[in-house]
XYZ file of C-alpha atoms in Angstrom:
528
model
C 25.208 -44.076 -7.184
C 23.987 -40.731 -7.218
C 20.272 -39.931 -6.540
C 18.259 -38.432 -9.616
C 17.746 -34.858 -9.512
C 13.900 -33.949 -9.142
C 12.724 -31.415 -11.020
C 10.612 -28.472 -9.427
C 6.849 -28.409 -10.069
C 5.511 -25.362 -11.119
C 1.714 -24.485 -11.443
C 1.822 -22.275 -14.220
C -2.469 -22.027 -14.247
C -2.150 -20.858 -10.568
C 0.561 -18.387 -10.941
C -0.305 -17.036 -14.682
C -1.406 -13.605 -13.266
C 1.876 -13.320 -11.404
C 3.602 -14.440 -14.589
C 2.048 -12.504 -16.505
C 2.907 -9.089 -14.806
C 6.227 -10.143 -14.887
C 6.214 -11.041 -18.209
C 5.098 -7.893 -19.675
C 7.899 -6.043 -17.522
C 10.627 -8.140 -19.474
C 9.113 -7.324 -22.454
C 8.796 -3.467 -21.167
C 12.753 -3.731 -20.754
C 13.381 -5.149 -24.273
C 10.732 -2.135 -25.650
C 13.716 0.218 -23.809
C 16.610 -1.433 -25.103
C 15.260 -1.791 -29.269
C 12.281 0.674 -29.929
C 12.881 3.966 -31.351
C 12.502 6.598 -28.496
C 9.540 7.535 -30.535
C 7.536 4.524 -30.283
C 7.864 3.487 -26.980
C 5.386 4.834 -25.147
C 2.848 4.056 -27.819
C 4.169 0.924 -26.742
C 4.391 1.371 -23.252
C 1.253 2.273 -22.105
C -0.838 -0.137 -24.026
C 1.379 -3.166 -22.940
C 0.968 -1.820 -19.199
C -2.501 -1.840 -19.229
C -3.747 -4.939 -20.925
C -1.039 -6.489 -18.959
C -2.427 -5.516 -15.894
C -6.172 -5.875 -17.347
C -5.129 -9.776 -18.344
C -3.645 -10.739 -14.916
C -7.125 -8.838 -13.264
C -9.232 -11.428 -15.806
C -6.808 -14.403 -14.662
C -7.191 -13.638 -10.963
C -11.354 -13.376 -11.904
C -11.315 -16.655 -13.128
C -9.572 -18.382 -10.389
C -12.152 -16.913 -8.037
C -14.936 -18.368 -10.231
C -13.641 -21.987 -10.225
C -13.896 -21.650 -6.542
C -11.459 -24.872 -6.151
C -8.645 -23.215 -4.396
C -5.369 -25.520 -3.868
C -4.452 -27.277 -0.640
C -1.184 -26.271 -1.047
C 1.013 -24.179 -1.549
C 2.438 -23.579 -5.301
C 5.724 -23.789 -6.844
C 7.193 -26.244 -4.230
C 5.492 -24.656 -1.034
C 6.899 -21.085 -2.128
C 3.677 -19.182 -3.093
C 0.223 -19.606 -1.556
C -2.760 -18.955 -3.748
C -5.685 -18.745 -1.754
C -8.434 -16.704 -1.083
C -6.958 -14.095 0.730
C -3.579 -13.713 -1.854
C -5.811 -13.532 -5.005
C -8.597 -10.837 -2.952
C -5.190 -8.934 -2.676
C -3.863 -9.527 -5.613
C -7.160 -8.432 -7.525
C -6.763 -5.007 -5.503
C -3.639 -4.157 -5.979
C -3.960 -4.892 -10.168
C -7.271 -2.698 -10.009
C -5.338 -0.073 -8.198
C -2.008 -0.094 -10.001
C -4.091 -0.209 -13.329
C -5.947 3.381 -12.185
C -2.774 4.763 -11.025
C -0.930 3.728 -14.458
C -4.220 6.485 -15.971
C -2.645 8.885 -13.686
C 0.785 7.930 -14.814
C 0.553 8.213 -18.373
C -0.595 12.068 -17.855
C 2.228 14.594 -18.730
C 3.962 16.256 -16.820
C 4.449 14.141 -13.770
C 8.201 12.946 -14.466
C 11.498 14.443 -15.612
C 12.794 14.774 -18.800
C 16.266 13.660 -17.947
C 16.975 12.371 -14.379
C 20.503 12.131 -15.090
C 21.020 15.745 -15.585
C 21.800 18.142 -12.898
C 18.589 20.537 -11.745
C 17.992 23.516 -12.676
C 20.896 22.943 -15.344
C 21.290 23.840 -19.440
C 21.678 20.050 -19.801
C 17.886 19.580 -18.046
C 16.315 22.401 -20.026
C 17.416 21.217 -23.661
C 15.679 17.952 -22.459
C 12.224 19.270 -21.747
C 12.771 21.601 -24.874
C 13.051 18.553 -27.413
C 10.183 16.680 -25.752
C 12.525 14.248 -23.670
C 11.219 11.689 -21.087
C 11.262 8.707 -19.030
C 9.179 6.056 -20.838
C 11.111 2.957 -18.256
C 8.493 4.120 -15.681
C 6.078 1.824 -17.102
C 8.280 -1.412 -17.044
C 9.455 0.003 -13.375
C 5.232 -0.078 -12.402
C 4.830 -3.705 -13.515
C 8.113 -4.947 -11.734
C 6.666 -2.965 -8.455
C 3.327 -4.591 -9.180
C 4.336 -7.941 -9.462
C 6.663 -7.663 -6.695
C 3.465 -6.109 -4.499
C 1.819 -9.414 -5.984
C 4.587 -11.865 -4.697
C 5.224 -10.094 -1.520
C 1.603 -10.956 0.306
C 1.466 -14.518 -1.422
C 4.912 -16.012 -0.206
C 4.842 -19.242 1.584
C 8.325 -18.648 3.080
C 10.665 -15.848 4.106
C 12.845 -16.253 1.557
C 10.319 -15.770 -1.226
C 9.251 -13.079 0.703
C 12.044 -11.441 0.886
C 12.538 -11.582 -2.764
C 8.867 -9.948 -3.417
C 9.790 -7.436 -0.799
C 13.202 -6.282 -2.867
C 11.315 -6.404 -6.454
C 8.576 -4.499 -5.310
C 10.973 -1.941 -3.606
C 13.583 -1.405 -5.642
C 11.794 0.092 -8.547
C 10.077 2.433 -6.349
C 13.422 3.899 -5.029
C 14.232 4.793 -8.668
C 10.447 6.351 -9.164
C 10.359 8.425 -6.163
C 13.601 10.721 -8.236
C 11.595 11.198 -11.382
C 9.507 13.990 -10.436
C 9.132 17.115 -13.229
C 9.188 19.790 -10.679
C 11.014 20.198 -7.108
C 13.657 18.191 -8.467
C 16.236 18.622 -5.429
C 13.243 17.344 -3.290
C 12.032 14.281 -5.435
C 15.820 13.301 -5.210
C 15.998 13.734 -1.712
C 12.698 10.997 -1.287
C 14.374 8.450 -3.361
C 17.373 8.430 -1.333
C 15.305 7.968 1.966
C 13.194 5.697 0.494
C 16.238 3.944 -0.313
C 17.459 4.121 3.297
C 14.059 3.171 4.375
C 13.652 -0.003 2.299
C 17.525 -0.762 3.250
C 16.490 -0.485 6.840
C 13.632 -2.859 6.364
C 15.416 -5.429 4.279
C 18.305 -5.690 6.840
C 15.804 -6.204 9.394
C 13.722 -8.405 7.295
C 16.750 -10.465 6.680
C 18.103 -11.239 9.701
C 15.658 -11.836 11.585
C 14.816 -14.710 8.789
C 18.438 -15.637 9.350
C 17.637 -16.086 13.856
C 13.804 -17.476 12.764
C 15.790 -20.622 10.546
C 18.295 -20.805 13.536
C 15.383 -21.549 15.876
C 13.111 -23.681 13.378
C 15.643 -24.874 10.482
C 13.204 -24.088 8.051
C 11.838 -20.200 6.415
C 8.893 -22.313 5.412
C 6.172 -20.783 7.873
C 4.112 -23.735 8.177
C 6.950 -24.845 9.000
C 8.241 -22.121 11.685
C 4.459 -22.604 12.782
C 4.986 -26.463 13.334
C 8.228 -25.712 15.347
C 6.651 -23.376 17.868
C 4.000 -26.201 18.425
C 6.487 -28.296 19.436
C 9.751 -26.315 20.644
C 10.665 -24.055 23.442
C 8.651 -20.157 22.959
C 10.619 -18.449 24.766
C 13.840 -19.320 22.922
C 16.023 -16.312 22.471
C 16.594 -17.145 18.832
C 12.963 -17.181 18.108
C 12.019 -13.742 19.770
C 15.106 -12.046 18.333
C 13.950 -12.963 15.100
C 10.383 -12.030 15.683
C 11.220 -8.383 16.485
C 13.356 -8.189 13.667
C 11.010 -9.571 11.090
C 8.441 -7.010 12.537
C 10.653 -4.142 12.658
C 11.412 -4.626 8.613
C 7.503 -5.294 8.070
C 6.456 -2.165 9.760
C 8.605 -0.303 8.144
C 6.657 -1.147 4.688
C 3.486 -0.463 6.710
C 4.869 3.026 7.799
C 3.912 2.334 11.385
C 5.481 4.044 14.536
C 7.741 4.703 15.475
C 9.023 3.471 12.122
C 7.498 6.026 10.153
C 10.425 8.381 9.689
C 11.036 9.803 6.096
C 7.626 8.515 4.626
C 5.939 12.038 4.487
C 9.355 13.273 3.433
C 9.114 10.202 0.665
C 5.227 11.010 -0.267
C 5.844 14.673 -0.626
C 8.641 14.474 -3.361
C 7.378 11.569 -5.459
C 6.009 12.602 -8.412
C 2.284 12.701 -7.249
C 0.782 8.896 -9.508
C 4.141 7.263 -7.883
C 2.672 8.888 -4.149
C -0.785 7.024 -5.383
C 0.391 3.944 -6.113
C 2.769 3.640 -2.855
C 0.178 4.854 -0.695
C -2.197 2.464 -2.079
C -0.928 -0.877 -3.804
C 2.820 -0.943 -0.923
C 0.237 -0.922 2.062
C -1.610 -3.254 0.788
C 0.601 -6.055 -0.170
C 2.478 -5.006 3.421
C -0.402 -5.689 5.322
C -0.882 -8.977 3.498
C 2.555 -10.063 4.252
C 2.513 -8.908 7.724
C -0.857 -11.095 8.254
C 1.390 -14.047 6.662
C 4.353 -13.719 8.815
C 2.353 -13.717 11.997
C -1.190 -15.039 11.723
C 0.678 -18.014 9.542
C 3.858 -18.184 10.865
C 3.933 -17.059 14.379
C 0.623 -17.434 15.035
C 0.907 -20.069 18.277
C 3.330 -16.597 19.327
C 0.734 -14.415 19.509
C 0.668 -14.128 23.441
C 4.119 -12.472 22.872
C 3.862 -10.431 20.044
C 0.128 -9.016 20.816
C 1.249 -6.460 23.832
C 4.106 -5.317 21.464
C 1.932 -4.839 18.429
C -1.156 -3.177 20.714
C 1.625 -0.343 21.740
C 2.481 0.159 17.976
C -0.900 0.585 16.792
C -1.558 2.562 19.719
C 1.087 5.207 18.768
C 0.870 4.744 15.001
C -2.936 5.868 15.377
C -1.876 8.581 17.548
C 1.229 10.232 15.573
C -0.846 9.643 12.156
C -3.672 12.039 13.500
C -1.447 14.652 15.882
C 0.913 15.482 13.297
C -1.223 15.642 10.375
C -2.499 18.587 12.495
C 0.471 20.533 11.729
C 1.060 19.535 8.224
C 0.915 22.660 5.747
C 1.665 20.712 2.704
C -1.469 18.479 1.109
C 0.886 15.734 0.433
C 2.046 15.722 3.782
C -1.179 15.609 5.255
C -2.390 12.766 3.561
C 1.285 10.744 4.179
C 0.115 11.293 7.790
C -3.103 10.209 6.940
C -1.884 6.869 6.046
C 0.347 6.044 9.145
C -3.039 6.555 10.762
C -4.844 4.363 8.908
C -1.692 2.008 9.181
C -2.518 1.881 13.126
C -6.783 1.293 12.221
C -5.184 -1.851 10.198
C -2.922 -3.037 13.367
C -6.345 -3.290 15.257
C -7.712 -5.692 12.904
C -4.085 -7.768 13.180
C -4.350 -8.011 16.738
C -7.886 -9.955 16.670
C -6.755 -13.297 16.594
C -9.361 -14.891 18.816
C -10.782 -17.292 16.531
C -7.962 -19.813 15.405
C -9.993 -22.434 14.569
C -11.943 -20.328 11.836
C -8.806 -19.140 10.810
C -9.090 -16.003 12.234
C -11.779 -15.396 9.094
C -13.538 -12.725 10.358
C -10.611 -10.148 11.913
C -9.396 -10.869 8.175
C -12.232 -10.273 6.331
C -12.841 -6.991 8.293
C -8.833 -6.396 7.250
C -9.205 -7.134 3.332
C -12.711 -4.557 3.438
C -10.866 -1.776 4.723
C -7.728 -2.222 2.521
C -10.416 -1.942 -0.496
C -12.026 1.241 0.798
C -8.930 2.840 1.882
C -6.909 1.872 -0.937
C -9.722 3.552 -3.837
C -9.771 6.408 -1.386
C -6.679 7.408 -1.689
C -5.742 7.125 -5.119
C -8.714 9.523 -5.995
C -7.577 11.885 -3.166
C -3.616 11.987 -4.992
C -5.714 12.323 -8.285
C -7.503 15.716 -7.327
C -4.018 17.136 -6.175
C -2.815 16.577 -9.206
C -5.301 19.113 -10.987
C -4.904 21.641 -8.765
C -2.004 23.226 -9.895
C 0.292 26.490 -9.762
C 2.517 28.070 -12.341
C 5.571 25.944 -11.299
C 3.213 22.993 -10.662
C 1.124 20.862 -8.484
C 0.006 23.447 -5.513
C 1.358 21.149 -2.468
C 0.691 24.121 -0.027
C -2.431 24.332 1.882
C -2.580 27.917 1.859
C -3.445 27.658 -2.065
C -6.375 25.662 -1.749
C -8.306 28.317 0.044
C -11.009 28.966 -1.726
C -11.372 26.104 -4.154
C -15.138 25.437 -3.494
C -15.889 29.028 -5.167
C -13.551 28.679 -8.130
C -14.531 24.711 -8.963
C -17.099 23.504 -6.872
C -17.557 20.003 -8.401
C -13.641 19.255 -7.724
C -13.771 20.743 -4.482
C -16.541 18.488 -3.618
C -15.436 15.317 -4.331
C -12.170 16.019 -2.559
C -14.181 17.171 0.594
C -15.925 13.570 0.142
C -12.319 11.443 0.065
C -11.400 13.492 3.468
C -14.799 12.824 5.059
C -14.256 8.773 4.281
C -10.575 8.780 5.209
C -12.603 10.600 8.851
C -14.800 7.883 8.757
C -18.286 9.753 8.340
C -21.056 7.830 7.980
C -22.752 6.719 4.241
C -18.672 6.600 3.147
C -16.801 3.484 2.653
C -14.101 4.540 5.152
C -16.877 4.741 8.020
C -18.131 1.162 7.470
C -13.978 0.090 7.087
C -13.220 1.158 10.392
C -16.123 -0.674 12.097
C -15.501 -3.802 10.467
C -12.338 -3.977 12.200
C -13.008 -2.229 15.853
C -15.712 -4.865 15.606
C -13.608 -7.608 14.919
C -10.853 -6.459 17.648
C -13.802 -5.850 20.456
C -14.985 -9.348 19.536
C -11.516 -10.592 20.135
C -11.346 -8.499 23.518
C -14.851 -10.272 24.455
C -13.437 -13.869 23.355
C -10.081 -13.641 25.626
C -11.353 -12.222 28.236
C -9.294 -11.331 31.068
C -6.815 -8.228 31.396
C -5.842 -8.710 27.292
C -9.370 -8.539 26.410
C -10.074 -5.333 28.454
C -6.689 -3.609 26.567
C -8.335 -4.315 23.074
C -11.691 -2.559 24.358
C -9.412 0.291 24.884
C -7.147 0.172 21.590
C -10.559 0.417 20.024
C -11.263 3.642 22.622
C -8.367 4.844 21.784
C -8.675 4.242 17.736
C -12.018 6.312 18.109
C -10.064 9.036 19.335
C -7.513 9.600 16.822
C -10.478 8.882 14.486
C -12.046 12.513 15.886
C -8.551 14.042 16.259
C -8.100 13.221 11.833
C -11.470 14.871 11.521
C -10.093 17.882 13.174
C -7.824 18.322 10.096
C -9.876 16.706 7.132
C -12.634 19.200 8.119
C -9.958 22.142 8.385
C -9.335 20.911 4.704
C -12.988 21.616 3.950
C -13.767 24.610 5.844
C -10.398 25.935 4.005
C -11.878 25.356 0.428
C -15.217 26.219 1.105
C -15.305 29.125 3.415
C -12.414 30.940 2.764
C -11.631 33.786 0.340
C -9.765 32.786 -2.983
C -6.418 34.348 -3.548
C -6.459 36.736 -6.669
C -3.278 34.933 -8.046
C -5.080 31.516 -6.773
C -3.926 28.009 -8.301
C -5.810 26.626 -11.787
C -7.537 23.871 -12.164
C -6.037 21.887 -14.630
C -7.838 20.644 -17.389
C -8.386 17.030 -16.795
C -7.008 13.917 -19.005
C -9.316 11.097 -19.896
C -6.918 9.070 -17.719
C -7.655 11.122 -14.799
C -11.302 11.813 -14.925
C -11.254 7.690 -14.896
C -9.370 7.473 -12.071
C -11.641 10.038 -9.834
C -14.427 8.164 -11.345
C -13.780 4.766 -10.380
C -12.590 6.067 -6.823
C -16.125 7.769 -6.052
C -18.128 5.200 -7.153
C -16.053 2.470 -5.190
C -16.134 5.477 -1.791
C -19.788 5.810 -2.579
C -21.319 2.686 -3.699
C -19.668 1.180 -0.606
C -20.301 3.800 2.003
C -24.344 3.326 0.610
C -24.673 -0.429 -0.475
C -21.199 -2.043 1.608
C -22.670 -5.578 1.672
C -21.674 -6.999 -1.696
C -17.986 -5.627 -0.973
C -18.144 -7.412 2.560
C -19.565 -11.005 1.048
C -16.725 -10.768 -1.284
C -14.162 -9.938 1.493
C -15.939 -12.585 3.349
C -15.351 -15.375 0.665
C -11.714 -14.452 0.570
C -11.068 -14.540 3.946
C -12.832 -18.282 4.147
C -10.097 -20.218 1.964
C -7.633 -18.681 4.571
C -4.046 -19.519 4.138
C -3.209 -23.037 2.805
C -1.159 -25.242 5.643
C-alpha cells in the first residue's frame, strides 16, 4: 500500500514580506507583457515602492510581536529570526532609497538591444524610449537578497543566490552613457556570479557527500559527530567559501568588481554596493557560524589571511584609482575585509556568538546608508556626456556648490572612520568584538586577531590617505573653467541624500539606539 503523500507546510505570516516582494515582481512582469508602453512606469514605480514599503511594515511587525519561531519555516528551508528579519529590514530600506535614485532619468538606455553609438539607438532616445523592466528586475534582486541571508540549507541558498544575481547581470548593461563599458560590466558580472555559483555548487555537492544532508543544522550535527578532517568536508568548505567571497568581493576574489561598479548605471552601483553585501555577509555568517561552526579551528587561519589582504588591496589600490566610481568599488573590498574581522570572532558559542554579530549587523547599517548617499552625489555631478566619473573634474567642487561638496566630504570621512560618523563607531564595534575573541582564546590564535585588528587600523589610515585626497581635491583646488554642473536634483534624490545623512549623522552622534536594535537582532540568533 502506498504511503500518503504529506503535504509541505508553509508559514505564509512568517514569510509574507518575502512573498510579497516576489509577488509584486510577477505582477511587474505581467505590467511588461499587457500595459501600454505608456503606462507602465506610472505603474512601475508606484507598485515598486509600496511593495517594498509593505514588506518593510511586515518585517516591523514581526519584530514587534517579539515571538520569533523555533524553527525554521517552510519545512526547515528559511530561517526567520532575529538576525534574517534585521537584514531583511535593511536591505528593503536600502533598495527602497535606491529605487528614488532609479526612477531619475537618465540613468538607463533607451534600447539595450541596439548597437552603440548606432541610428537604431538614437531614434530610441529621440521618441522617448526606455527600459521600464528595471523595476520588476529590482524586486526579483531584492527578494532574492532577502532569501539569500535567510536560507536554512544550501540548496535554498543557492536558489536566493541565482535570483538575486541574475537580474543584476542584465542591470549592470543598461547604462545611458558609456555604453561599450556598461556592456562590458554585465558580462563580468556574469562571469563573476558564474564563478561563484560553480563554486557555490559544488562544494554543496562534496558538503552532502560528507553529511548527506544541505540542511546546515544538519551539516552542523554531522561535524559533531563525524571525522573533521574528512577530505570531502574541507573540499567542500573551500569551495562554498570561494563562491561566498566572491559575492562579498573579498581578495583575492575581487577581480572585475571595480570594472563591474564603474559601468553600471550609477542607482544599479548603489544598490549592489549596498543591499549584495549585505545579504552576502548574512549568508556567509549562515554557512559558517551555522553550518560549519564546530569547523572553525580550520577555516579561521584561512579566513584571517583573506581579511588580511582584502583590507589591504581595498585601501592600496584605491590609492591609484582616478575614476570616483572606482575609488569607492575599492572602498568596499575594504570594508569587505573590516566585515571578515567581525566573522572571525567566534569566541562565544554558547551566546551564539551574539555580540561579534551584533557588532556585524551595526556596521552593515552604517556602511550600507553610507554608500548609497555617496553613489547619490555622483550622480549630480555631471558633464556634458554625463556623470563626471573622473577625479580630475571634481576639483574644485567646494567653490562651485559648497553644500554638495560637503556632504560628500562627510560620506568619505565615515567610510575613513572619523570620529562623531557612523562609520567610526562601525569599525569599533567589530575590532572590539574580534580583540575580545583574541582575549577569550588565548594562545597563539588569540595574539593573530590582536594583530588583524593592528593591521585593520592600518588600512583604516592608508583609506584616509585617499578619502582626504578626495576632499583636499574639492576644496582646495582651482575649478576648471569648463568644470562639471551640478545637476539639478530630483525629489527622489534629495530623499535619498537625506535619509543617508541623517542615518551617517544621527548614528555617528547618538549610535546607541542603532546598537540596542542590532543587539536585539543578534539575541534570537539563528534557529537550530
Amino acid at each position: 500500500m502506498n504511503a500518503a503523500i504529506e503535504a509541505p507546510t508553509i508559514e505564509y505570516g512568517l514569510l509574507a514580506p518575502l512573498l510579497l516582494v516576489f509577488g509584486a515582481a510577477v505582477i511587474g512582469v505581467l505590467v511588461e507583457a499587457f500595459a501600454p508602453r505608456y503606462l507602465r512606469k506610472s505603474i512601475h514605480v508606484p507598485l515598486t515602492l509600496l511593495s517594498l514599503a509593505g514588506a518593510f511594515a511586515l518585517v516591523l511587525v514581526q519584530v514587534m510581536k517579539g515571538d520569533l519561531p523555533t524553527t525554521a519555516a517552510a519545512m526547515g528551508a528559511v530561517a526567520v529570526d532575529g538576525p534574517s528579519l534585521f537584514i531583511w529590514g535593511v536591505i528593503l530600506v536600502l533598495s527602497f532609497v535606491c529605487v528614488l535614485l532609479i526612477n531619475d532619468e537618465g540613468h538607463f538606455v533607451a534600447s539595450a538591444a541596439a548597437v552603440p553609438g548606432s541610428a537604431d539607438e538614437e531614434e530610441a532616445e529621440s521618441v522617448g524610449g526606455g527600459h521600464t523592466e528595471v523595476y520588476p528586475l529590482v524586486l526579483f534582486a531584492v527578494g532574492g537578497m532577502m532569501l539569500f541571508p535567510a536560507a536554512h540549507d544550501l540548496l535554498t541558498m543557492f536558489v536566493g543566490l541565482e535570483v538575486m544575481s541574475l537580474p543584476l547581470y542584465l542591470l549592470c548593461g543598461l547604462a545611458r552613457r558609456r555604453r561599450l563599458l556598461s556592456q562590458e560590466a554585465s558580462m563580468k558580472y556574469f562571469l563573476l556570479g558564474a564563478f561563484s555559483s560553480a563554486f557555490f555548487l559544488y562544494g554543496m555537492a562534496m558538503i552532502y557527500g560528507y553529511a548527506g544532508t544541505v540542511s546546515l543544522p544538519g551539516i552542523n550535527r554531522a561535524l559533531a559527530a563525524g571525522v573533521l578532517l574528512d577530505p570531502l568536508l574541507l573540499i567542500g568548505m573551500a569551495l562554498l567559501g570561494v563562491g561566498l567571497l566572491f559575492k562579498i568581493g573579498a581578495a583575492p576574489f575581487q577581480a572585475w568588481k571595480p570594472d563591474v561598479y564603474q559601468g553600471a548605471p550609477t542607482p544599479v552601483t548603489a544598490l549592489m554596493a549596498s543591499g549584495t553585501l549585505v545579504a552576502a555577509v548574512g549568508a556567509l555568517l549562515r554557512v559558517f557560524w551555522v553550518g560549519l561552526g564546530n569547523l572553525d579551528w580550520e577555516w579561521r587561519p584561512v579566513m584571517w589571511a583573506v581579511a588580511a589582504l582584502t583590507m589591504l588591496v581595498g585601501a592600496i589600490l584605491a590609492i591609484t584609482q582616478t575614476d570616483i566610481k572606482r575609488m569607492l568599488a575599492y572602498s568596499s573590498i575594504a570594508h569587505a575585509g573590516f566585515l571578515l574581522i567581525g566573522v572571525m570572532a567566534t569566541f562565544d558559542k554558547a551566546a551564539g556568538n551574539a555580540g561579534s554579530l551584533s557588532a556585524i549587523l551595526f556596521y552593515l547599517v552604517v556602511y550600507g546608508f553610507t554608500t548609497v548617499g555617496a553613489f547619490a552625489v555622483v550622480t549630480m555631478v555631471r558633464d556634458p556626456g554625463g556623470e563626471a566619473w573622473h577625479l580630475s573634474r571634481w576639483a574644485g567642487l567646494g567653490k562651485r556648490s559648497p553644500l554638495l561638496a560637503g556632504i560628500f566630504a562627510f560620506f568619505l570621512l565615515a567610510f575613513a572612520g572619523i570620529p562623531l560618523t557612523s562609520g567610526f563607531f562601525g569599525k569599533y564595534a567589530v575590532f572590539t568584538a574580534a580583540l575580545g575573541s583574541g582575549a577569550e582564546i588565548g594562545d597563539s590564535l588569540g595574539g593573530w586577531m590582536v594583530g588583524l585588528v593592528v593591521l585593520g587600523v592600518i588600512a583604516s589610515a592608508i583609506a584616509a590617505f585617499f578619502y582626504v585626497r578626495v576632499i583636499v581635491l574639492m576644496f582646495f583646488s582651482e575649478a576648471a573653467a569648463d568644470g562639471p554642473t551640478i545637476a539639478v536634483p530630483s525629489t527622489g534624490t534629495v530623499a535619498v541624500i537625506s535619509v543617508a545623512m541623517l542615518v551617517t549623522v544621527g548614528v555617528g552622534l547618538f549610535p546607541q539606539p542603532m546598537l540596542d536594535l542590532a543587539n536585539q537582532a543578534a539575541s534570537g540568533l539563528f534557529i537550530r
